[in-house]
Structures are given as structure tokens and as C-alpha cells.
Amino acid sequence: MLPNIFRNILRLIPTALAVGLTMTGCSSFVYDDLPECPAQLNVKFQFNYTLDRGEAFAAQVHSVNVWAFDQAGNFVWTGSASGEILTDPDFKLETPLGAGTYDFVAWCGLEGNDDFSLATYTPASMRELEMKLNTIEKDGLNVSSSHFKSLFHGMKLSVEHKVNPTAPSITTVTIPLIKDTNDIAVMLVNEDGTALKESDFTVSFTYADSWLAWNNAVRDDSPAVTYTPWSILYGETTKARAAGDSPDSPVRSSLLFEMSVSRLMVDGDAYLDIVRNTDGKRIIHIPLIDYFIYAKGNRFDQYSDQEYLDRRSDYSALFFIDNNLGWYTAAGIYICGWAVVPPQSEPVY
């Protein structure tokens, strides 16, 4: 007869084996009928592509759509979400994708957005994921006068998802987003107290950027768009006095024209035009994107010109107007609050 101690040890062996099998969990090298190890591929989003580089996804992005393609270019999965769930710091989309290498393309901000139209939500390939700006035809021109809701693009290519048969496999891909919509404020300020009226001027910005490709590039065959203001505001203030000036300073009136435009590119042939309506003369005709880049200065020299344009989404341009309702060029131009007077700053009469 075995001593009690040995009998106790033998009784514990099945329990120890069971515990051991539980700890190895999803390992299948002992028994084939054990469950497979969980393997998960998750998608997260990030929006810090701004000048201050602060994370702004939760505050600015209100809907997401993402598509996945295998290395043969075949569409394999799509996911979407919107609303309050996006404000959760742990928000992610879970995919059913197994082991493999995938390309992801995302368009975000589509829900409730009437300004842009996606070519298809069920693409056969990622090249079909093109975005079109919705315009109206007016006097033979493609015109947009909408105040855009924010649109974002993102992509992450060649994401490898490996599955470990003996341990849980969790891969999380983070897709960085670029904001494709911009606001431009153009202000006209009189120099001598001459009253300005909304009816005095027509302001427009013309640029061929109405089609964005799957990779966020402006298509070469993109039709030109004439952007016109969605808002015009009148304002006035008392002109600041210098020492010795009369206490009766003239009132300085101003007009603020606000426009929304699609993605800006460094090589874009884009012009701001201001027409004096009293005689139909174009008093300002400048390549506005070039002026935005001039204003970049040394403050943001760590960015390429294109990265600067993509990180900035709000722009301003201020022009002084003389008593003939012409451009008072001696005062220069203020772009995004900075004085810019390049050689080509000449009025057009």
C-alpha cells in the first residue's frame, strides 16, 4: 500500500494537468480540439495634422468610413461609425480580417455632408474611391457658394497582420487624417473713410480642385470651380489716431467675404479675383495660394509648402481700398495677419 503522501500526490496530478492546459489556453500543440488563439485587426484614426499638432480627432471628426484591400488590390472589408462613439479615446473599428497584408483608404466626414459625393461605397478597387465636390452651373461656370462641412482623407498602405497560433494576436493600425476643406476670409478695408457697400464688389476664387483621387491628389482633369462667398459682413470702426491727428478721425468701413474651398496644392493655378461692380473692372487678380505660402515665413519652415497648406485650414487676406474703390497697393496685403508685399502685387484696372 502506498503511503498517504504518495496517494495525495497522485490525486493532484489530474488537477495540475487541467490547470496547465488552461494556462496554455489556445495552444494547440497538445490537443487539436482546443480553441484557436484570438487574432484581431483593429483600425484607429488620428487627426493631429495641424499647425499646433494637437490631437483633434474627437473634436472635429464626426463620421468615419474606411475600406480595406488585399495585396492583389481586391476589396475585402469596409467599416463605418459616427456620432458620440467617436469621442471615446479608445474608439476603434474591429475588422474580421485574417492574416495578411492590407491597404486602407478612409474618407471621414461624409455623414450629412451634401457638399461632397463619394464615387462609390462599394469599390472593386481603391482607385474607385474618388471624391467629387458638388457644384451648380451658373453662366457656364461650376460654382460653389457653400459653407463646407469638414472632409478628411486618410490612408495606410502595406499593413501586415500576423496571426500567432500559440498566443493572442492583436494588430492595431492607426490611420492619420488630413483635412481637405479650408475657409478663406477676404477683407476689404477703406483707407480714407469712403463708405464701402456690399454691392460695390464681386469676390471669387477660381481653382481646378473639384475631383480628389483615392490617394487625395487633385486629379489632373479636375474641372475648375468658381468659389463665391457664403457670407458677406459689413463692419466699421473708428480709424486709430496718430499723435497730432484731428479728434474727428474718419470712419473706416470694411467688408468681410467668407468662402469655403477644397484642398489646396502648391502647384495649383488658383486666383483670387475682385471686381469693382460700378464699372466691371477687375481691381485684384492674384495667385492666392502663392501668397499663402509667402506668409508661411520662418515660423513654419519645418514644414514643406504642401504640408503647411495641409496643416492649415483657415486663411485670411486683407486689402486696403482707396477712394476710387481701387486697390490701395501702397498699404500692401495682409495674409493671415502678416504683411506680404511681393513684387507682383500690382493692381489690375
CSV table of C-alpha atoms in Angstrom, one decimal:
chain,number,residue,atom,x,y,z
A,1,MET,CA,0.0,0.0,0.0
A,2,LEU,CA,1.3,3.5,-0.9
A,3,PRO,CA,1.9,5.9,1.8
A,4,ASN,CA,-0.7,8.7,2.2
A,5,ILE,CA,1.7,11.3,0.8
A,6,PHE,CA,2.0,9.5,-2.5
A,7,ARG,CA,-1.7,8.9,-2.7
A,8,ASN,CA,-2.3,12.6,-2.3
A,9,ILE,CA,0.3,13.4,-5.0
A,10,LEU,CA,-1.4,11.1,-7.5
A,11,ARG,CA,-4.8,12.7,-6.7
A,12,LEU,CA,-3.4,16.1,-7.6
A,13,ILE,CA,-1.9,15.2,-10.9
A,14,PRO,CA,-5.2,15.4,-12.9
A,15,THR,CA,-5.9,18.8,-11.4
A,16,ALA,CA,-2.4,20.1,-12.2
A,17,LEU,CA,-2.8,18.9,-15.8
A,18,ALA,CA,-6.1,20.7,-16.1
A,19,VAL,CA,-4.6,23.9,-14.7
A,20,GLY,CA,-1.7,23.6,-17.1
A,21,LEU,CA,-3.9,23.1,-20.1
A,22,THR,CA,-6.0,26.1,-19.0
A,23,MET,CA,-2.9,28.3,-18.7
A,24,THR,CA,-1.6,27.3,-22.1
A,25,GLY,CA,-5.1,28.2,-23.3
A,26,CYS,CA,-5.3,28.5,-27.1
A,27,SER,CA,-2.1,26.5,-27.7
A,28,SER,CA,-3.0,23.5,-30.0
A,29,PHE,CA,0.2,21.5,-29.8
A,30,VAL,CA,-1.3,19.1,-27.2
A,31,TYR,CA,-4.9,18.6,-28.4
A,32,ASP,CA,-6.3,19.5,-31.8
A,33,ASP,CA,-9.7,20.4,-30.4
A,34,LEU,CA,-8.6,23.4,-28.3
A,35,PRO,CA,-9.9,26.8,-29.5
A,36,GLU,CA,-7.7,28.8,-31.8
A,37,CYS,CA,-6.0,31.8,-30.3
A,38,PRO,CA,-7.9,35.1,-30.9
A,39,ALA,CA,-6.5,37.2,-33.8
A,40,GLN,CA,-7.9,40.7,-34.2
A,41,LEU,CA,-7.1,43.5,-36.6
A,42,ASN,CA,-8.3,46.9,-35.4
A,43,VAL,CA,-8.5,50.3,-37.1
A,44,LYS,CA,-8.0,53.6,-35.2
A,45,PHE,CA,-7.9,57.2,-36.5
A,46,GLN,CA,-5.7,60.2,-35.7
A,47,PHE,CA,-6.1,63.8,-36.6
A,48,ASN,CA,-3.2,66.0,-35.4
A,49,TYR,CA,-2.1,67.2,-38.9
A,50,THR,CA,-2.5,70.8,-37.8
A,51,LEU,CA,-0.1,73.7,-37.1
A,52,ASP,CA,-0.3,73.2,-33.4
A,53,ARG,CA,-0.1,69.4,-33.8
A,54,GLY,CA,-2.7,68.8,-31.1
A,55,GLU,CA,-4.9,65.7,-31.3
A,56,ALA,CA,-8.3,66.9,-32.6
A,57,PHE,CA,-10.0,63.8,-33.9
A,58,ALA,CA,-12.7,63.6,-31.2
A,59,ALA,CA,-13.5,67.4,-31.6
A,60,GLN,CA,-13.6,67.7,-35.4
A,61,VAL,CA,-14.3,64.3,-37.0
A,62,HIS,CA,-18.0,63.2,-36.7
A,63,SER,CA,-18.1,60.2,-39.0
A,64,VAL,CA,-15.6,57.7,-40.5
A,65,ASN,CA,-15.7,55.4,-43.5
A,66,VAL,CA,-12.8,53.1,-44.2
A,67,TRP,CA,-12.1,50.4,-46.8
A,68,ALA,CA,-9.5,47.6,-46.9
A,69,PHE,CA,-7.9,45.9,-49.9
A,70,ASP,CA,-5.7,42.9,-50.1
A,71,GLN,CA,-2.3,42.9,-51.9
A,72,ALA,CA,-4.0,41.9,-55.2
A,73,GLY,CA,-6.0,45.1,-55.0
A,74,ASN,CA,-9.3,43.4,-54.1
A,75,PHE,CA,-11.8,45.0,-51.8
A,76,VAL,CA,-12.1,42.8,-48.7
A,77,TRP,CA,-13.8,44.9,-46.0
A,78,THR,CA,-15.4,48.2,-45.1
A,79,GLY,CA,-16.4,49.8,-41.8
A,80,SER,CA,-18.0,53.0,-40.6
A,81,ALA,CA,-19.1,54.8,-37.5
A,82,SER,CA,-20.5,58.2,-36.5
A,83,GLY,CA,-21.7,60.2,-33.5
A,84,GLU,CA,-20.7,60.2,-29.9
A,85,ILE,CA,-18.8,56.9,-30.1
A,86,LEU,CA,-16.1,58.8,-31.9
A,87,THR,CA,-15.3,60.9,-28.8
A,88,ASP,CA,-14.2,57.8,-26.9
A,89,PRO,CA,-10.4,57.9,-26.6
A,90,ASP,CA,-10.5,54.1,-27.0
A,91,PHE,CA,-12.6,54.2,-30.2
A,92,LYS,CA,-11.6,51.7,-32.8
A,93,LEU,CA,-13.2,49.6,-35.6
A,94,GLU,CA,-12.8,45.9,-35.3
A,95,THR,CA,-12.3,44.0,-38.6
A,96,PRO,CA,-12.9,40.3,-39.4
A,97,LEU,CA,-9.7,40.2,-41.5
A,98,GLY,CA,-7.3,37.3,-41.0
A,99,ALA,CA,-3.6,37.1,-41.5
A,100,GLY,CA,-2.3,39.1,-44.5
A,101,THR,CA,-1.1,42.5,-45.8
A,102,TYR,CA,-3.7,45.2,-46.4
A,103,ASP,CA,-4.1,48.7,-47.8
A,104,PHE,CA,-6.6,51.1,-46.1
A,105,VAL,CA,-8.3,54.2,-47.5
A,106,ALA,CA,-10.5,56.4,-45.4
A,107,TRP,CA,-12.9,59.3,-46.1
A,108,CYS,CA,-14.2,60.9,-43.0
A,109,GLY,CA,-16.9,63.5,-42.5
A,110,LEU,CA,-19.3,62.1,-45.2
A,111,GLU,CA,-22.4,61.6,-43.0
A,112,GLY,CA,-24.8,64.5,-43.6
A,113,ASN,CA,-22.3,66.2,-45.9
A,114,ASP,CA,-24.1,67.5,-49.0
A,115,ASP,CA,-21.1,69.3,-50.3
A,116,PHE,CA,-19.1,66.2,-51.5
A,117,SER,CA,-20.1,62.9,-53.1
A,118,LEU,CA,-18.1,59.7,-53.0
A,119,ALA,CA,-17.9,57.9,-56.3
A,120,THR,CA,-18.9,54.6,-54.7
A,121,TYR,CA,-19.3,53.0,-51.3
A,122,THR,CA,-18.7,49.5,-52.8
A,123,PRO,CA,-15.5,49.8,-54.8
A,124,ALA,CA,-13.9,47.0,-56.7
A,125,SER,CA,-10.5,48.7,-56.2
A,126,MET,CA,-9.3,51.6,-54.1
A,127,ARG,CA,-8.8,53.7,-57.2
A,128,GLU,CA,-12.6,54.0,-57.4
A,129,LEU,CA,-12.7,55.8,-54.1
A,130,GLU,CA,-12.8,59.3,-55.6
A,131,MET,CA,-14.4,62.4,-54.1
A,132,LYS,CA,-16.3,65.0,-56.1
A,133,LEU,CA,-17.2,68.5,-55.0
A,134,ASN,CA,-20.9,69.2,-55.7
A,135,THR,CA,-21.3,72.4,-57.7
A,136,ILE,CA,-24.0,74.2,-59.5
A,137,GLU,CA,-23.8,75.5,-63.1
A,138,LYS,CA,-24.2,79.2,-63.4
A,139,ASP,CA,-23.3,81.3,-66.5
A,140,GLY,CA,-21.3,78.4,-67.9
A,141,LEU,CA,-19.2,78.1,-64.7
A,142,ASN,CA,-19.1,75.4,-62.0
A,143,VAL,CA,-19.9,77.5,-58.9
A,144,SER,CA,-19.7,76.6,-55.2
A,145,SER,CA,-21.0,79.0,-52.5
A,146,SER,CA,-21.5,76.5,-49.7
A,147,HIS,CA,-20.1,76.7,-46.2
A,148,PHE,CA,-18.4,73.3,-46.2
A,149,LYS,CA,-18.6,70.7,-43.5
A,150,SER,CA,-15.2,69.3,-42.7
A,151,LEU,CA,-13.9,66.5,-45.0
A,152,PHE,CA,-10.9,64.3,-44.1
A,153,HIS,CA,-8.8,61.8,-46.0
A,154,GLY,CA,-6.5,59.1,-44.7
A,155,MET,CA,-4.7,56.0,-45.9
A,156,LYS,CA,-2.3,53.4,-44.6
A,157,LEU,CA,-0.6,51.1,-47.0
A,158,SER,CA,1.0,47.7,-46.6
A,159,VAL,CA,-0.3,46.9,-43.1
A,160,GLU,CA,0.9,43.4,-42.1
A,161,HIS,CA,-1.4,41.4,-39.8
A,162,LYS,CA,0.3,38.3,-38.4
A,163,VAL,CA,-1.5,35.5,-36.6
A,164,ASN,CA,0.3,33.6,-33.9
A,165,PRO,CA,-1.2,30.1,-33.4
A,166,THR,CA,0.0,29.8,-29.8
A,167,ALA,CA,-0.8,33.3,-28.4
A,168,PRO,CA,-3.4,36.1,-29.0
A,169,SER,CA,-2.6,38.3,-32.0
A,170,ILE,CA,-3.9,41.9,-31.9
A,171,THR,CA,-2.8,44.3,-34.6
A,172,THR,CA,-3.9,47.9,-34.4
A,173,VAL,CA,-3.4,50.2,-37.5
A,174,THR,CA,-3.7,53.9,-36.9
A,175,ILE,CA,-4.8,55.9,-40.0
A,176,PRO,CA,-3.6,59.6,-40.0
A,177,LEU,CA,-6.1,62.1,-41.4
A,178,ILE,CA,-5.7,65.2,-43.5
A,179,LYS,CA,-8.3,67.9,-43.6
A,180,ASP,CA,-9.4,68.7,-47.2
A,181,THR,CA,-11.7,71.6,-46.5
A,182,ASN,CA,-10.5,75.2,-46.0
A,183,ASP,CA,-12.0,78.5,-45.0
A,184,ILE,CA,-10.8,81.7,-46.7
A,185,ALA,CA,-11.8,85.2,-45.3
A,186,VAL,CA,-11.2,88.1,-47.6
A,187,MET,CA,-11.5,91.6,-46.1
A,188,LEU,CA,-11.6,94.9,-47.9
A,189,VAL,CA,-10.9,98.0,-45.7
A,190,ASN,CA,-11.2,101.6,-46.9
A,191,GLU,CA,-8.2,103.8,-46.4
A,192,ASP,CA,-9.8,107.2,-46.2
A,193,GLY,CA,-13.2,106.8,-44.8
A,194,THR,CA,-15.0,106.2,-48.0
A,195,ALA,CA,-18.0,104.0,-47.3
A,196,LEU,CA,-17.9,100.5,-48.7
A,197,LYS,CA,-21.1,98.7,-49.8
A,198,GLU,CA,-21.6,95.0,-50.4
A,199,SER,CA,-22.9,95.9,-53.9
A,200,ASP,CA,-19.6,97.6,-54.8
A,201,PHE,CA,-17.6,94.4,-55.3
A,202,THR,CA,-17.7,90.8,-56.5
A,203,VAL,CA,-15.2,88.4,-54.9
A,204,SER,CA,-14.4,84.9,-56.2
A,205,PHE,CA,-11.6,82.3,-56.0
A,206,THR,CA,-11.1,80.0,-59.0
A,207,TYR,CA,-9.3,76.7,-58.8
A,208,ALA,CA,-9.5,73.3,-60.5
A,209,ASP,CA,-9.8,71.1,-57.5
A,210,SER,CA,-13.3,69.6,-57.7
A,211,TRP,CA,-12.1,66.0,-58.0
A,212,LEU,CA,-9.9,64.3,-55.4
A,213,ALA,CA,-8.4,60.9,-56.3
A,214,TRP,CA,-8.3,57.9,-53.9
A,215,ASN,CA,-4.9,59.0,-52.7
A,216,ASN,CA,-6.1,62.6,-52.0
A,217,ALA,CA,-4.3,64.1,-55.0
A,218,VAL,CA,-6.2,66.6,-57.1
A,219,ARG,CA,-7.0,64.9,-60.4
A,220,ASP,CA,-5.3,66.5,-63.4
A,221,ASP,CA,-8.6,66.6,-65.3
A,222,SER,CA,-10.4,68.1,-62.4
A,223,PRO,CA,-12.9,70.8,-63.6
A,224,ALA,CA,-12.4,74.4,-62.4
A,225,VAL,CA,-14.6,75.7,-59.7
A,226,THR,CA,-15.5,79.3,-59.1
A,227,TYR,CA,-15.9,79.7,-55.3
A,228,THR,CA,-18.0,82.6,-54.2
A,229,PRO,CA,-18.8,83.8,-50.7
A,230,TRP,CA,-21.3,82.1,-48.4
A,231,SER,CA,-21.2,85.1,-46.1
A,232,ILE,CA,-20.7,88.8,-46.6
A,233,LEU,CA,-20.4,91.0,-43.5
A,234,TYR,CA,-20.2,94.8,-43.2
A,235,GLY,CA,-18.3,96.4,-40.4
A,236,GLU,CA,-16.9,99.8,-39.4
A,237,THR,CA,-14.6,101.2,-36.8
A,238,THR,CA,-13.0,104.5,-35.9
A,239,LYS,CA,-9.6,104.8,-37.5
A,240,ALA,CA,-6.8,104.8,-35.0
A,241,ARG,CA,-5.4,108.3,-34.5
A,242,ALA,CA,-1.7,109.2,-34.6
A,243,ALA,CA,-0.2,112.0,-32.5
A,244,GLY,CA,-1.4,115.4,-33.8
A,245,ASP,CA,-4.3,113.9,-35.8
A,246,SER,CA,-7.7,115.6,-35.6
A,247,PRO,CA,-10.0,114.1,-33.0
A,248,ASP,CA,-12.6,113.6,-35.8
A,249,SER,CA,-11.0,110.6,-37.3
A,250,PRO,CA,-12.8,109.2,-40.4
A,251,VAL,CA,-14.8,106.0,-40.0
A,252,ARG,CA,-13.1,103.0,-41.5
A,253,SER,CA,-15.6,100.6,-43.1
A,254,SER,CA,-14.9,97.1,-44.1
A,255,LEU,CA,-16.4,94.2,-46.0
A,256,LEU,CA,-15.7,90.6,-45.0
A,257,PHE,CA,-16.2,87.9,-47.6
A,258,GLU,CA,-16.1,84.3,-46.3
A,259,MET,CA,-15.6,81.3,-48.7
A,260,SER,CA,-15.1,77.5,-48.3
A,261,VAL,CA,-12.7,75.8,-50.7
A,262,SER,CA,-11.5,72.2,-51.3
A,263,ARG,CA,-7.9,71.0,-50.9
A,264,LEU,CA,-5.1,73.5,-51.8
A,265,MET,CA,-2.0,72.3,-53.7
A,266,VAL,CA,1.3,74.0,-54.1
A,267,ASP,CA,1.2,73.8,-57.9
A,268,GLY,CA,-2.4,74.9,-58.1
A,269,ASP,CA,-3.2,77.5,-60.6
A,270,ALA,CA,-5.6,79.4,-58.4
A,271,TYR,CA,-6.6,83.1,-58.5
A,272,LEU,CA,-8.5,85.5,-56.3
A,273,ASP,CA,-10.4,88.0,-58.3
A,274,ILE,CA,-12.1,91.1,-57.0
A,275,VAL,CA,-14.3,93.1,-59.5
A,276,ARG,CA,-15.4,96.7,-58.9
A,277,ASN,CA,-19.1,96.5,-59.8
A,278,THR,CA,-19.5,100.2,-60.6
A,279,ASP,CA,-17.7,99.7,-63.9
A,280,GLY,CA,-17.0,95.9,-64.1
A,281,LYS,CA,-13.2,96.4,-63.7
A,282,ARG,CA,-11.1,93.7,-62.1
A,283,ILE,CA,-9.1,95.5,-59.4
A,284,ILE,CA,-7.4,92.5,-57.9
A,285,HIS,CA,-6.2,89.3,-59.6
A,286,ILE,CA,-3.5,87.4,-57.6
A,287,PRO,CA,-2.3,83.8,-57.3
A,288,LEU,CA,-3.7,83.4,-53.8
A,289,ILE,CA,-2.0,80.0,-53.0
A,290,ASP,CA,1.4,81.6,-53.7
A,291,TYR,CA,0.6,84.4,-51.3
A,292,PHE,CA,-0.4,81.9,-48.6
A,293,ILE,CA,2.9,80.2,-49.0
A,294,TYR,CA,4.7,83.6,-48.8
A,295,ALA,CA,3.1,84.1,-45.4
A,296,LYS,CA,4.5,80.8,-44.2
A,297,GLY,CA,7.7,82.6,-43.4
A,298,ASN,CA,10.2,81.2,-41.0
A,299,ARG,CA,7.6,80.4,-38.4
A,300,PHE,CA,6.7,77.1,-40.1
A,301,ASP,CA,9.9,76.4,-42.0
A,302,GLN,CA,10.0,72.9,-40.6
A,303,TYR,CA,7.1,72.1,-43.0
A,304,SER,CA,7.3,71.7,-46.7
A,305,ASP,CA,5.0,74.1,-48.6
A,306,GLN,CA,2.4,71.3,-49.2
A,307,GLU,CA,2.5,70.2,-45.6
A,308,TYR,CA,1.9,73.8,-44.5
A,309,LEU,CA,-1.1,74.1,-46.7
A,310,ASP,CA,-2.5,70.7,-45.5
A,311,ARG,CA,-1.9,71.6,-41.8
A,312,ARG,CA,-3.6,75.0,-42.1
A,313,SER,CA,-7.3,75.1,-42.9
A,314,ASP,CA,-8.2,78.7,-42.3
A,315,TYR,CA,-6.7,81.6,-44.2
A,316,SER,CA,-7.3,85.4,-44.4
A,317,ALA,CA,-6.4,88.1,-46.9
A,318,LEU,CA,-6.8,91.8,-46.2
A,319,PHE,CA,-6.7,94.6,-48.9
A,320,PHE,CA,-7.0,98.3,-48.5
A,321,ILE,CA,-9.3,100.2,-50.8
A,322,ASP,CA,-8.9,103.8,-52.0
A,323,ASN,CA,-11.5,106.5,-52.5
A,324,ASN,CA,-11.9,105.3,-56.2
A,325,LEU,CA,-12.8,101.8,-55.0
A,326,GLY,CA,-9.5,100.6,-56.3
A,327,TRP,CA,-6.8,98.6,-54.6
A,328,TYR,CA,-4.5,100.9,-52.4
A,329,THR,CA,-1.3,98.9,-53.1
A,330,ALA,CA,0.9,101.1,-51.0
A,331,ALA,CA,-0.5,99.5,-47.9
A,332,GLY,CA,0.4,96.0,-49.2
A,333,ILE,CA,-1.5,92.9,-48.4
A,334,TYR,CA,-2.0,91.2,-45.0
A,335,ILE,CA,-2.1,87.4,-45.4
A,336,CYS,CA,-3.1,85.5,-42.3
A,337,GLY,CA,-2.3,88.6,-40.3
A,338,TRP,CA,1.2,89.1,-41.8
A,339,ALA,CA,2.2,91.9,-44.2
A,340,VAL,CA,3.2,90.5,-47.6
A,341,VAL,CA,4.3,92.7,-50.5
A,342,PRO,CA,5.8,90.6,-53.2
A,343,PRO,CA,6.9,92.2,-56.5
A,344,GLN,CA,3.9,91.1,-58.5
A,345,SER,CA,1.5,92.9,-56.1
A,346,GLU,CA,0.2,95.2,-58.8
A,347,PRO,CA,-3.4,96.4,-59.2
A,348,VAL,CA,-5.4,95.5,-62.4
A,349,TYR,CA,-7.6,98.3,-63.8
